[in-house]
Coordinates of C-alpha atoms in Angstrom, one line a residue:
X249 CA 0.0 0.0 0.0
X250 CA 1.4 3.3 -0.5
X251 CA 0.9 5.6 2.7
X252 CA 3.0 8.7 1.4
X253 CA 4.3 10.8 -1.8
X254 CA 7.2 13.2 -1.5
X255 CA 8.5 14.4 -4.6
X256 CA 8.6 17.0 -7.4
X257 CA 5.2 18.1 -8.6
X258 CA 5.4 18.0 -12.2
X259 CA 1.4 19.3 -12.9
X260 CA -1.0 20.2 -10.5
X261 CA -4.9 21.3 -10.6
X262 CA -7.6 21.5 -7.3
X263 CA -8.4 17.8 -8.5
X264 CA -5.2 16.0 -9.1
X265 CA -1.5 16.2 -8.5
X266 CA 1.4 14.7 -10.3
X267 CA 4.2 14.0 -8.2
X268 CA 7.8 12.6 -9.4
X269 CA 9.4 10.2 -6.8
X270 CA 13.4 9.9 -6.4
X271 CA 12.7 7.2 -8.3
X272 CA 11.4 8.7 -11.1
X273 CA 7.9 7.3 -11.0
X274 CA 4.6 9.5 -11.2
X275 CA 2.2 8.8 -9.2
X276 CA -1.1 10.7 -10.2
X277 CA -2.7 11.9 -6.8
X278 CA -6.3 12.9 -6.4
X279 CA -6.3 15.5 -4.1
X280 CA -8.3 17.4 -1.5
X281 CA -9.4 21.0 -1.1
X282 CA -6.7 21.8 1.1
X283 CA -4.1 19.4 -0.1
X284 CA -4.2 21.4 -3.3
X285 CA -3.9 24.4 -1.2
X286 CA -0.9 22.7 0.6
X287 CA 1.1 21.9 -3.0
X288 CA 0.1 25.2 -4.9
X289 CA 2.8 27.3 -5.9
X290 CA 5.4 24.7 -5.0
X291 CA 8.1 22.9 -7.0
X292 CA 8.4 19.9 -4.7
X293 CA 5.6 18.6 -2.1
X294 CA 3.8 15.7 0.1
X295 CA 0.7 14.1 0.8
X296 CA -0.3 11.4 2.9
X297 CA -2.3 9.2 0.0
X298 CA -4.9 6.3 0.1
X299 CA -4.9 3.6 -2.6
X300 CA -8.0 2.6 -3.6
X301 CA -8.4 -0.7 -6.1
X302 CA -10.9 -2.3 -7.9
X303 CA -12.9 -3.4 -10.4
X304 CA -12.6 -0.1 -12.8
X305 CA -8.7 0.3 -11.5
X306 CA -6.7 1.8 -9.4
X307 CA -7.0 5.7 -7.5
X308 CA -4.6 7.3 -5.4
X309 CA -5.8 9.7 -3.2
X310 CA -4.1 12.3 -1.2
X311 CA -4.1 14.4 1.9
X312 CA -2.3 17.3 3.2
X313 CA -2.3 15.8 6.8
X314 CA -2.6 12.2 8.8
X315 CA -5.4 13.7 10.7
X316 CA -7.3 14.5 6.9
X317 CA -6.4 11.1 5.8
X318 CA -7.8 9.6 8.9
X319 CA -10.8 11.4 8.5
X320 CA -11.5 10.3 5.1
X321 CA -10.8 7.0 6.1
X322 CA -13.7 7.5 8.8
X323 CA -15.9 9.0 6.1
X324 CA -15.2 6.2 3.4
X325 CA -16.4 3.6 6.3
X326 CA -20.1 5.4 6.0
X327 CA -22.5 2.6 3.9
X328 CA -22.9 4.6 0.6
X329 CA -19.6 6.6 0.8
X330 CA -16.9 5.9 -1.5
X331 CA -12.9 7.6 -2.3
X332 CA -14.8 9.9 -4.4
X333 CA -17.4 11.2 -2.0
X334 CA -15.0 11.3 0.9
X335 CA -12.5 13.4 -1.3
X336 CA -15.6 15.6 -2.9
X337 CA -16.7 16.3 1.4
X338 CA -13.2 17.2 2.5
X339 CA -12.3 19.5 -0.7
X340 CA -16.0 21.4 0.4
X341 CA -15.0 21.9 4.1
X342 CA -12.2 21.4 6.1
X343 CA -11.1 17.8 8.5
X344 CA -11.6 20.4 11.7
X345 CA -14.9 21.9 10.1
X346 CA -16.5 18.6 8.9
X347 CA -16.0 17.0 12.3
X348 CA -17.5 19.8 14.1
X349 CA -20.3 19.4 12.0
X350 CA -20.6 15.5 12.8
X351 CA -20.6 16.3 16.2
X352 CA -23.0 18.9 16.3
X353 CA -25.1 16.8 14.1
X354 CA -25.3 19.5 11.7
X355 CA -26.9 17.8 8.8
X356 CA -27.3 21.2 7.0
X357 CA -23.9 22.1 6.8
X358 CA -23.2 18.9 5.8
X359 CA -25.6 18.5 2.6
X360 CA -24.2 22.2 2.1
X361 CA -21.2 20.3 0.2
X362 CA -22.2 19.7 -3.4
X363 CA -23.1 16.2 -4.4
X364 CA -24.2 15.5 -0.7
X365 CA -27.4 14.7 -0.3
X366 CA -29.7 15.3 3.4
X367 CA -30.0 11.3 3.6
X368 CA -26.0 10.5 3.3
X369 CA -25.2 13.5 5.3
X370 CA -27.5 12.1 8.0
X371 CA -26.2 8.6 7.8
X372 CA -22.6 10.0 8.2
X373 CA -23.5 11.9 11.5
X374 CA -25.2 8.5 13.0
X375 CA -22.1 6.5 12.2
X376 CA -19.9 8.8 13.1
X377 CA -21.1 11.0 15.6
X378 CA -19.1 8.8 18.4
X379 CA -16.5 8.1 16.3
X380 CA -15.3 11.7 15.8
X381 CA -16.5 13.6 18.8
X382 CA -13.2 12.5 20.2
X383 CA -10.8 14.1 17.6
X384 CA -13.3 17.3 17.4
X385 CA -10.3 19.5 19.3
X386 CA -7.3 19.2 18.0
X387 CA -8.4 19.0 14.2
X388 CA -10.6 22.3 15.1
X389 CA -7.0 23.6 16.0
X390 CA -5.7 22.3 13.0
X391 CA -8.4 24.5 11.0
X392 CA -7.6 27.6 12.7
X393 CA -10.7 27.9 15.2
X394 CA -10.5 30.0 18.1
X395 CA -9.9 27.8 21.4
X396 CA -9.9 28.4 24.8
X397 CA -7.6 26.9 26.9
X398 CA -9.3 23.9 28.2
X399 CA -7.2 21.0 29.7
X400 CA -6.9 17.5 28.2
X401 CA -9.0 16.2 31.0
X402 CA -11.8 18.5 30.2
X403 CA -12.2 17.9 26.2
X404 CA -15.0 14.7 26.8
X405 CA -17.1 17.6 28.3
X406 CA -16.5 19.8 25.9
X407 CA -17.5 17.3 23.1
X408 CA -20.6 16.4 25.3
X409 CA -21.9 19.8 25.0
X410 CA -21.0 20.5 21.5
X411 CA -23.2 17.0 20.3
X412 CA -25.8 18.8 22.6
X413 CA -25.8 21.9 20.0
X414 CA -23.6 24.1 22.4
X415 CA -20.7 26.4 20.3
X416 CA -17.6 25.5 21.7
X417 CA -16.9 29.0 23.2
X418 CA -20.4 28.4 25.0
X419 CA -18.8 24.9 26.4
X420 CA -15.9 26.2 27.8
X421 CA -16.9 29.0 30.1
X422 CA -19.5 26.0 31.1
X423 CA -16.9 24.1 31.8
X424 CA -14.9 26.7 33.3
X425 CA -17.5 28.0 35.8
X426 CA -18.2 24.3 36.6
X427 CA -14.8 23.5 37.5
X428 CA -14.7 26.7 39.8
X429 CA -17.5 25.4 41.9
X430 CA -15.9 22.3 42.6
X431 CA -16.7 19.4 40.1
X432 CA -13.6 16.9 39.1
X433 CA -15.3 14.2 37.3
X434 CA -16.7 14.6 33.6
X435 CA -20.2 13.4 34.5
X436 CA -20.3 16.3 37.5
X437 CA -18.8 18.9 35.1
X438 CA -21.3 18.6 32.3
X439 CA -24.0 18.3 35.1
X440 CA -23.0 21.9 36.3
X441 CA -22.2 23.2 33.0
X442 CA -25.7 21.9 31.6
X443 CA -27.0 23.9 34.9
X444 CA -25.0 26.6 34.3
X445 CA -26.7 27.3 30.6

């Protein structure tokens, strides 16, 4: 399987990358919104990729981050989406932004990308709603989000409340004001933050 492409980029549009190993071999790289962004104006470049094969051939397909990849991987898992779909979502919004989405079970933003229907995007929240909630942080980071320091302890609250329709801003000072009146455990902490709002 191959996991990784570093190389020259020898052509490159916001669909698909061509990228010259020290080998000399091409490998022809479907690419994501913000891999693209991640190769443009660049003479030399990487992506973490995804081989697909099968009955019509083989597809590369590549990502400007692990955490993207592993995303895609997540969103290719989803009955009734396949490499093209998952690449099609993540070239519409970001890894960050599409799993703050999941989490928040917003099905609107989700059918927002173009080609996804209300019915997948729904299915993709139910099967991956639990799935993602954990990475919801750091890939928001990733995406430039504003965050508030919240410690590592404190990010299953934090996720709580956000599946709950809470902004993240709105689940921090929860937290915040929660943890200032005494509660330790997660269960206690969403408890006083849900009181709190």
């Amino acid at each position: 399987m191959i996991g990784y492409v570093k190389g020259k980029i020898l052509s490159l549009t916001p669909e698909c990358a061509l990228i010259e190993t020290s080998g000399g071999i091409g490998f022809e790289v479907m690419c994501s919104g913000s891999a693209f962004n991640a190769l443009a104006g660049k003479k030399e470049g990487e992506l973490f990729t995804y081989l697909q094969t099968g009955e019509n051939g083989t597809s590369l397909y590549g990502f400007s981050s692990q955490d993207e990849k592993n995303m895609f991987l997540k969103l290719i898992s989803v009955s009734g989406v396949g490499p093209k779909m998952g690449i099609t979502v993540l070239s519409g919004m970001g890894a960050g932004e599409l799993a703050a989405a999941i989490a928040m079970q917003d099905v609107k933003k989700l059918s927002s990308v173009k080609g996804l229907g209300k019915k997948t995007a729904e299915r993709i929240i139910l099967e991956l709603r639990e799935k993602v909630s954990a990475s919801v942080t750091a890939q928001s980071r990733e995406e430039g989000a504003t965050v508030s320091p919240v410690t590592s302890g404190d990010e299953d609250a934090v996720v709580a409340l956000m599946t709950l329709g809470f902004t993240r801003s709105e689940s921090e000072k929860a937290i915040a004001r929660a943890r200032a009146n005494g509660a330790s455990s997660v269960e206690d902490i969403i408890m006083l933050a849900l009181k709190g709002m």
